[in-house]
Short mmCIF file of C-alpha atoms in Angstrom, two decimals:
data_model
loop_
_atom_site.label_atom_id
_atom_site.label_comp_id
_atom_site.label_asym_id
_atom_site.label_seq_id
_atom_site.Cartn_x
_atom_site.Cartn_y
_atom_site.Cartn_z
CA MET A 1 -9.56 39.00 -11.95
CA GLU A 2 -7.56 35.75 -11.82
CA ILE A 3 -9.56 32.73 -10.62
CA PRO A 4 -7.64 30.84 -7.89
CA LYS A 5 -6.52 27.38 -8.93
CA ALA A 6 -8.34 24.61 -7.08
CA PRO A 7 -6.06 22.52 -4.85
CA ARG A 8 -5.06 19.18 -6.35
CA LEU A 9 -5.45 16.51 -3.69
CA ALA A 10 -3.71 13.15 -3.67
CA VAL A 11 -3.82 10.13 -1.40
CA VAL A 12 -0.78 7.87 -1.02
CA LEU A 13 -1.44 4.38 0.35
CA SER A 14 1.67 2.50 1.43
CA GLY A 15 2.24 -1.23 1.84
CA GLY A 16 1.88 -3.59 4.75
CA GLY A 17 0.28 -6.89 3.78
CA ALA A 18 -2.68 -7.68 6.05
CA ARG A 19 -2.05 -4.42 7.89
CA ALA A 20 -3.55 -2.53 4.93
CA ALA A 21 -7.00 -3.22 6.42
CA TYR A 22 -6.10 -0.29 8.69
CA GLN A 23 -6.13 2.01 5.66
CA ALA A 24 -9.67 0.95 4.81
CA GLY A 25 -10.77 2.11 8.27
CA VAL A 26 -9.05 5.48 7.84
CA LEU A 27 -10.64 6.02 4.41
CA ALA A 28 -14.11 5.07 5.68
CA ALA A 29 -13.80 7.48 8.62
CA ILE A 30 -12.77 10.28 6.23
CA ALA A 31 -15.71 9.50 3.95
CA ASP A 32 -18.07 9.75 6.92
CA MET A 33 -16.68 13.22 7.72
CA LEU A 34 -17.56 14.48 4.21
CA PRO A 35 -20.99 14.99 2.60
CA ALA A 36 -22.68 11.63 2.10
CA ALA A 37 -23.14 11.63 -1.67
CA ARG A 38 -19.92 13.28 -2.73
CA PRO A 39 -17.52 11.60 -5.19
CA LEU A 40 -13.87 10.74 -4.55
CA PRO A 41 -12.21 13.86 -3.07
CA PHE A 42 -8.74 12.94 -4.37
CA ARG A 43 -7.75 13.82 -7.94
CA ILE A 44 -4.73 11.49 -7.70
CA VAL A 45 -4.70 8.05 -6.06
CA CYS A 46 -1.39 6.25 -5.52
CA GLY A 47 -0.95 2.77 -4.07
CA THR A 48 2.00 0.52 -3.33
CA SER A 49 2.02 -3.12 -2.23
CA ALA A 50 -1.19 -3.90 -0.32
CA GLY A 51 -2.02 -0.21 -0.54
CA ALA A 52 -2.40 -0.75 -4.29
CA ILE A 53 -5.48 -2.90 -3.60
CA ASN A 54 -7.10 -0.09 -1.61
CA ALA A 55 -6.09 2.44 -4.27
CA GLY A 56 -7.68 0.39 -7.05
CA ALA A 57 -10.88 -0.10 -5.04
CA ILE A 58 -11.50 3.58 -4.24
CA ALA A 59 -10.55 4.65 -7.78
CA ALA A 60 -13.10 2.19 -9.16
CA GLY A 61 -15.69 3.59 -6.75
CA ALA A 62 -14.90 7.25 -7.48
CA ARG A 63 -18.52 8.19 -8.16
CA HIS A 64 -19.53 7.58 -4.54
CA PHE A 65 -16.64 7.84 -2.09
CA ARG A 66 -18.54 6.79 1.04
CA ALA A 67 -20.08 3.74 -0.60
CA ALA A 68 -16.69 2.74 -2.02
CA THR A 69 -14.93 2.96 1.35
CA HIS A 70 -17.67 1.08 3.17
CA ALA A 71 -17.55 -1.63 0.51
CA LEU A 72 -13.76 -1.78 0.93
CA CYS A 73 -14.14 -2.27 4.68
CA ASP A 74 -16.65 -5.02 3.99
CA ILE A 75 -14.18 -6.82 1.71
CA TRP A 76 -11.41 -6.67 4.31
CA SER A 77 -13.71 -7.71 7.16
CA ARG A 78 -14.83 -10.85 5.26
CA LEU A 79 -11.32 -12.03 4.45
CA HIS A 80 -9.74 -15.33 5.38
CA VAL A 81 -6.17 -16.38 4.70
CA HIS A 82 -7.32 -18.73 1.93
CA ASP A 83 -8.71 -15.70 0.03
CA ILE A 84 -5.15 -14.36 -0.32
CA TYR A 85 -2.87 -17.40 -0.47
CA ARG A 86 -3.07 -21.17 -0.23
CA SER A 87 -2.76 -22.21 3.39
CA ASP A 88 -3.78 -25.88 3.30
CA ALA A 89 -1.38 -28.38 4.85
CA ALA A 90 -0.79 -30.26 1.59
CA HIS A 91 0.38 -27.12 -0.23
CA LEU A 92 2.58 -25.93 2.63
CA VAL A 93 4.24 -29.34 2.97
CA ALA A 94 4.83 -29.49 -0.80
CA SER A 95 6.25 -25.96 -0.79
CA GLY A 96 8.58 -26.81 2.09
CA GLY A 97 9.70 -29.93 0.27
CA ARG A 98 10.59 -27.95 -2.84
CA TRP A 99 12.68 -25.49 -0.81
CA PHE A 100 14.47 -28.33 0.95
CA SER A 101 15.18 -30.30 -2.24
CA SER A 102 16.45 -27.17 -4.00
CA MET A 103 19.30 -27.00 -1.47
CA LEU A 104 20.45 -30.58 -2.11
CA PRO A 105 22.80 -31.31 -5.03
CA GLY A 106 21.03 -33.05 -7.88
CA LEU A 107 17.52 -32.53 -6.47
CA GLY A 108 16.99 -28.85 -7.22
CA HIS A 109 15.67 -29.28 -10.76
CA ARG A 110 12.45 -27.48 -9.80
CA ARG A 111 13.47 -24.25 -8.15
CA PRO A 112 10.82 -22.81 -5.81
CA ARG A 113 9.63 -19.32 -6.72
CA SER A 114 8.05 -18.41 -3.38
CA LEU A 115 7.01 -19.68 0.01
CA LEU A 116 3.28 -19.15 -0.57
CA ASP A 117 0.95 -19.34 -3.58
CA ASN A 118 -1.08 -16.12 -3.93
CA ALA A 119 -3.25 -17.29 -6.85
CA PRO A 120 -6.41 -16.78 -4.72
CA LEU A 121 -5.61 -13.06 -4.48
CA ALA A 122 -5.94 -12.64 -8.25
CA GLU A 123 -9.34 -14.33 -8.12
CA LEU A 124 -10.44 -12.04 -5.28
CA LEU A 125 -9.38 -8.89 -7.15
CA THR A 126 -11.16 -10.04 -10.30
CA ARG A 127 -14.39 -10.47 -8.32
CA GLU A 128 -14.25 -7.35 -6.18
CA ILE A 129 -12.76 -4.49 -8.24
CA ARG A 130 -14.51 -3.10 -11.32
CA PHE A 131 -11.46 -2.01 -13.30
CA ASN A 132 -13.52 -0.57 -16.17
CA ALA A 133 -15.01 1.90 -13.69
CA ILE A 134 -11.56 3.45 -13.26
CA HIS A 135 -11.60 4.54 -16.90
CA ASP A 136 -15.15 5.84 -16.47
CA ALA A 137 -13.98 7.96 -13.53
CA ILE A 138 -11.15 9.44 -15.60
CA ASP A 139 -13.39 10.07 -18.60
CA SER A 140 -15.90 11.78 -16.28
CA ARG A 141 -13.09 13.88 -14.76
CA LEU A 142 -13.75 12.52 -11.27
CA LEU A 143 -10.18 11.25 -11.23
CA ASP A 144 -6.97 12.49 -12.87
CA ALA A 145 -4.78 9.44 -12.32
CA LEU A 146 -4.37 6.14 -10.53
CA THR A 147 -0.85 4.81 -9.99
CA VAL A 148 0.23 1.38 -8.77
CA THR A 149 3.94 0.97 -8.05
CA ALA A 150 5.91 -2.27 -8.46
CA SER A 151 9.62 -3.15 -8.50
CA SER A 152 11.11 -4.54 -11.70
CA TYR A 153 13.38 -7.52 -11.08
CA THR A 154 14.58 -7.08 -14.68
CA THR A 155 15.69 -3.43 -14.64
CA GLY A 156 15.83 -2.68 -10.92
CA LEU A 157 13.58 0.35 -11.41
CA SER A 158 10.64 1.42 -9.30
CA VAL A 159 7.85 1.40 -11.90
CA SER A 160 4.64 3.34 -11.33
CA PHE A 161 1.97 1.99 -13.66
CA CYS A 162 -0.41 4.86 -14.34
CA THR A 163 -3.94 4.99 -15.70
CA ALA A 164 -4.58 8.65 -16.52
CA GLY A 165 -6.11 11.03 -19.00
CA PRO A 166 -4.23 11.82 -22.25
CA ASP A 167 -3.13 15.26 -20.96
CA ILE A 168 -1.26 13.77 -18.00
CA ALA A 169 2.50 13.50 -18.63
CA MET A 170 4.55 10.51 -17.48
CA TRP A 171 8.04 10.82 -15.93
CA GLN A 172 11.46 9.20 -15.83
CA ARG A 173 14.10 9.69 -13.16
CA ALA A 174 17.27 7.85 -12.11
CA GLN A 175 15.56 5.11 -10.09
CA ARG A 176 11.90 5.48 -10.98
CA VAL A 177 9.66 5.74 -14.00
CA GLY A 178 5.98 6.33 -14.70
CA ILE A 179 4.41 4.18 -17.41
CA ARG A 180 0.99 4.83 -18.89
CA THR A 181 -1.02 1.62 -18.94
CA ASP A 182 -4.40 0.06 -18.36
CA ILE A 183 -4.19 -1.05 -14.71
CA ARG A 184 -5.62 -4.50 -14.16
CA VAL A 185 -5.30 -7.46 -11.79
CA PRO A 186 -1.66 -8.34 -12.74
CA HIS A 187 -0.45 -4.86 -11.76
CA LEU A 188 -2.01 -5.13 -8.30
CA VAL A 189 -0.71 -8.68 -7.82
CA ALA A 190 2.77 -7.54 -8.89
CA SER A 191 2.74 -4.61 -6.46
CA THR A 192 1.76 -6.90 -3.55
CA ALA A 193 4.26 -9.70 -4.28
CA ILE A 194 6.41 -9.60 -1.12
CA PRO A 195 9.87 -11.03 -2.00
CA PHE A 196 10.31 -14.73 -1.20
CA VAL A 197 6.78 -14.89 0.25
CA PHE A 198 4.93 -14.47 -3.07
CA ALA A 199 6.12 -15.18 -6.60
CA PRO A 200 7.04 -12.38 -9.03
CA MET A 201 4.41 -11.40 -11.58
CA ARG A 202 5.27 -11.20 -15.26
CA ILE A 203 3.97 -8.14 -17.11
CA GLY A 204 5.14 -7.87 -20.68
CA ASP A 205 8.79 -8.95 -20.82
CA GLU A 206 9.60 -8.10 -17.20
CA TYR A 207 9.04 -9.66 -13.80
CA PHE A 208 7.80 -7.46 -10.98
CA GLY A 209 7.56 -7.72 -7.21
CA ASP A 210 6.46 -5.68 -4.22
CA GLY A 211 6.53 -1.98 -5.03
CA ALA A 212 7.87 -0.95 -1.64
CA VAL A 213 11.21 -2.72 -2.19
CA ARG A 214 12.82 -0.13 -4.49
CA GLN A 215 10.51 2.81 -3.82
CA VAL A 216 12.83 5.39 -2.29
CA ALA A 217 10.26 8.21 -2.67
CA PRO A 218 6.67 7.00 -2.01
CA THR A 219 5.18 10.48 -2.55
CA ALA A 220 7.02 10.94 -5.88
CA PRO A 221 4.20 9.66 -8.15
CA ALA A 222 1.75 12.12 -6.57
CA LEU A 223 4.25 14.98 -6.91
CA HIS A 224 5.05 14.10 -10.54
CA LEU A 225 1.31 14.25 -11.23
CA GLY A 226 1.07 17.76 -9.76
CA ALA A 227 -0.43 17.23 -6.30
CA ASP A 228 -0.19 20.16 -3.89
CA ARG A 229 -1.98 18.48 -1.00
CA ILE A 230 -1.02 14.90 -0.10
CA LEU A 231 -2.62 12.60 2.45
CA VAL A 232 -0.35 9.65 3.31
CA ILE A 233 -1.95 6.66 5.02
CA GLY A 234 0.59 4.21 6.37
CA ALA A 235 0.09 0.75 7.82
CA ALA A 236 2.92 0.65 10.35
CA ARG A 237 4.38 2.93 12.99
CA ALA A 238 7.64 4.56 11.96
CA SER A 239 9.30 3.77 15.32
CA GLU A 240 7.84 0.39 16.19
CA ASP A 241 11.04 -0.96 17.75
CA ALA A 242 12.16 2.14 19.64
CA ASP A 243 11.05 0.79 23.04
CA ALA A 244 12.07 -2.83 22.48
CA PRO A 245 14.13 -4.34 25.32
CA ARG A 246 17.88 -4.63 24.71
CA GLY A 247 19.80 -7.88 25.00
CA GLY A 248 17.99 -11.23 25.19
CA PRO A 249 18.33 -14.28 22.95
CA SER A 250 19.26 -14.29 19.29
CA PRO A 251 16.35 -13.13 17.10
CA SER A 252 14.16 -15.78 15.49
CA VAL A 253 13.67 -16.12 11.73
CA ALA A 254 10.23 -14.51 12.10
CA GLN A 255 11.68 -11.60 14.07
CA ILE A 256 14.30 -10.98 11.40
CA GLY A 257 11.66 -11.30 8.66
CA GLY A 258 9.33 -8.88 10.42
CA HIS A 259 12.19 -6.42 10.88
CA VAL A 260 13.06 -6.58 7.18
CA LEU A 261 9.43 -6.08 6.12
CA SER A 262 9.01 -3.20 8.55
CA SER A 263 12.12 -1.55 7.08
CA ILE A 264 10.79 -2.01 3.54
CA PHE A 265 7.39 -0.54 4.34
CA THR A 266 8.32 2.30 6.71
CA ASP A 267 11.91 3.52 6.31
CA ALA A 268 11.58 5.02 2.82
CA LEU A 269 8.22 6.55 3.68
CA GLY A 270 9.51 8.31 6.79
CA THR A 271 12.57 9.64 4.96
CA ASP A 272 10.45 10.82 2.03
CA LEU A 273 7.99 12.69 4.24
CA GLU A 274 10.87 14.46 5.95
CA LYS A 275 12.30 15.42 2.56
CA VAL A 276 8.97 16.94 1.46
CA ARG A 277 8.80 18.95 4.67
CA LEU A 278 12.34 20.26 4.13
CA ILE A 279 11.46 21.28 0.56
CA ASN A 280 8.44 23.16 1.91
CA ILE A 281 10.77 25.10 4.20
CA ALA A 282 13.08 25.88 1.27
CA VAL A 283 10.16 27.05 -0.89
CA GLY A 284 9.16 29.43 1.87
CA HIS A 285 12.56 31.13 1.62
CA ILE A 286 12.70 31.39 -2.18
CA GLY A 287 10.99 34.25 -3.96
CA GLU A 288 8.24 33.61 -6.51
CA GLU A 289 10.39 34.90 -9.39
CA ARG A 290 13.24 32.50 -8.59
CA LEU A 291 10.78 29.62 -8.20
CA ALA A 292 9.25 30.39 -11.59
CA ALA A 293 12.71 30.43 -13.21
CA ARG A 294 13.71 26.98 -11.96
CA LYS A 295 13.96 24.21 -14.57
CA VAL A 296 12.77 21.69 -11.98
CA PRO A 297 9.52 23.02 -10.49
CA MET A 298 9.14 23.40 -6.73
CA TRP A 299 6.02 24.26 -4.77
CA ASN A 300 4.71 24.09 -1.24
CA VAL A 301 2.92 20.82 -0.56
CA GLN A 302 0.43 20.53 2.26
CA LEU A 303 1.17 17.18 3.84
CA ILE A 304 -0.74 15.12 6.37
CA ALA A 305 0.04 11.57 7.50
CA VAL A 306 -2.10 9.04 9.34
CA ALA A 307 -0.43 5.93 10.75
CA PRO A 308 -1.26 3.38 13.46
CA SER A 309 -1.00 4.74 16.99
CA THR A 310 -0.99 1.19 18.40
CA PRO A 311 1.60 -1.52 17.57
CA LEU A 312 -0.25 -3.76 15.14
CA GLU A 313 2.01 -6.72 15.89
CA ASP A 314 0.68 -6.73 19.46
CA ILE A 315 -2.87 -6.87 18.14
CA ALA A 316 -1.88 -9.71 15.79
CA LEU A 317 -0.79 -11.82 18.77
CA GLU A 318 -4.30 -11.56 20.18
CA HIS A 319 -5.68 -13.13 16.98
CA VAL A 320 -3.06 -15.77 16.21
CA GLY A 321 -5.60 -18.50 16.96
CA GLU A 322 -7.58 -17.50 13.87
CA LEU A 323 -4.85 -18.72 11.54
CA PRO A 324 -5.36 -22.10 9.84
CA ARG A 325 -3.58 -24.79 11.86
CA ALA A 326 -0.98 -25.49 9.15
CA MET A 327 0.01 -21.82 8.92
CA ARG A 328 0.06 -21.55 12.70
CA ILE A 329 2.48 -24.46 12.89
CA LEU A 330 4.65 -23.02 10.10
CA LEU A 331 4.87 -19.55 11.65
CA GLY A 332 5.29 -21.06 15.09
CA SER A 333 8.32 -23.01 13.90
CA LEU A 334 9.84 -19.71 12.77
CA GLY A 335 9.04 -17.94 16.03
CA GLY A 336 6.20 -15.93 14.50
CA THR A 337 3.47 -16.74 17.02
CA ARG A 338 5.14 -15.32 20.09
CA GLU A 339 6.25 -11.89 21.26
CA GLY A 340 9.20 -10.58 19.27
CA GLY A 341 8.30 -12.45 16.08
CA SER A 342 4.72 -11.25 15.68
CA GLY A 343 5.73 -8.57 13.18
CA LEU A 344 5.84 -11.18 10.42
CA LEU A 345 2.53 -12.60 11.68
CA SER A 346 0.85 -9.20 11.34
CA TYR A 347 1.70 -9.04 7.62
CA LEU A 348 0.20 -12.48 6.87
CA LEU A 349 -2.77 -12.68 9.25
CA PHE A 350 -5.63 -12.17 6.78
CA GLU A 351 -8.39 -13.28 9.15
CA GLN A 352 -11.68 -11.62 10.06
CA GLY A 353 -11.04 -10.80 13.71
CA PHE A 354 -7.71 -9.14 13.00
CA MET A 355 -9.06 -7.34 9.93
CA ARG A 356 -12.01 -5.89 11.82
CA ARG A 357 -9.79 -4.75 14.65
CA LEU A 358 -7.46 -2.97 12.21
CA ILE A 359 -10.41 -1.26 10.52
CA ALA A 360 -11.58 -0.03 13.92
CA GLU A 361 -8.05 1.20 14.72
CA GLY A 362 -7.96 3.10 11.41
CA ARG A 363 -11.31 4.74 12.13
CA ARG A 364 -10.18 5.73 15.64
CA ASP A 365 -6.89 7.25 14.45
CA ALA A 366 -8.64 9.21 11.69
CA GLU A 367 -11.21 10.54 14.16
CA ALA A 368 -8.36 11.69 16.38
CA LYS A 369 -7.17 13.84 13.45
CA ARG A 370 -10.63 15.05 12.43
CA ASP A 371 -9.82 18.79 12.61
CA GLU A 372 -6.56 18.36 10.71
CA LEU A 373 -8.25 16.24 8.05
CA LEU A 374 -11.15 18.67 7.58
CA ALA A 375 -8.63 21.51 7.19
CA PHE A 376 -6.85 19.41 4.55
CA PHE A 377 -10.06 19.23 2.48
CA ASP A 378 -11.09 22.83 3.13
CA GLY A 379 -11.50 24.79 -0.10
CA ALA A 380 -10.92 21.74 -2.28
CA LEU A 381 -14.40 20.17 -2.32
#
């Protein structure tokens, strides 16, 4: 008698800057639905941009999923802006001066690399994530693979850095590639480096930035690694601007910036999820013999997505007063502290009140999908 193959579960954590605190709340709620002492329920963990931080944290805590998610919520709930990037007035004034001088003939000898300095983020990741524990989880077969995706400014490829067992094969496609490596702080910093906001990170001979920029298929790493059940946790609503009023004044710099970031973090994800659903329909109409004969494998993928039910930019406006005064002035000058421009604010507002509210929102949205989530894990634990 043939023994049924156990489902291979994956979690895909997308980007969203400060909004990724929402994902921590979703993960903690899921952990509380499962037996208290169980290990990580996902064989494959994939993270992009700020989602890479959450991915690294739960992979490192694979031995005890609930403890790892609660610790992750604790990290997010203790954050201040200065834990992620320098926000003091002296640095912001100096950064603004470099940008201004770079636009004047003869004064641009020191080209600015970014608006903000995210050196504190690297220090935070070094303190909070036990990267050696990721290898222990793989060696103990609690985890098959962890991927962190970044965009190469050198080659233009979407690169998924992958820490996995020796039997896991890497991949190469037209716009994306999987590279086996030992994931450490630089890979997470690279994946979270929002263009213009944070500087590119050099890894080897290449420079990398935010993984969401060139990632046309966010679920692809999980599929390449053989997942047949995928949980996608987003950090933004796919149709945030659908009900926005028409007309009005010209958009502010912050409104344009928030629109661009929202497009980067949500458009590809929504399109990719729809593509997976269409493939599932096609698989249902193809016989098993024809599927087995295909050179490119196809299989039905159980897919579930959790995303904010409330506009997070509206919540950000309620907490704008928590920002350091210098950052508040900077964002205010760009239109980022009033309605319409708060999208950009929501990506940069790493402050306790906002973080805790997002964690609570994530928990609430996960609880609303309790039955669907428990069905997702059924037969796989």
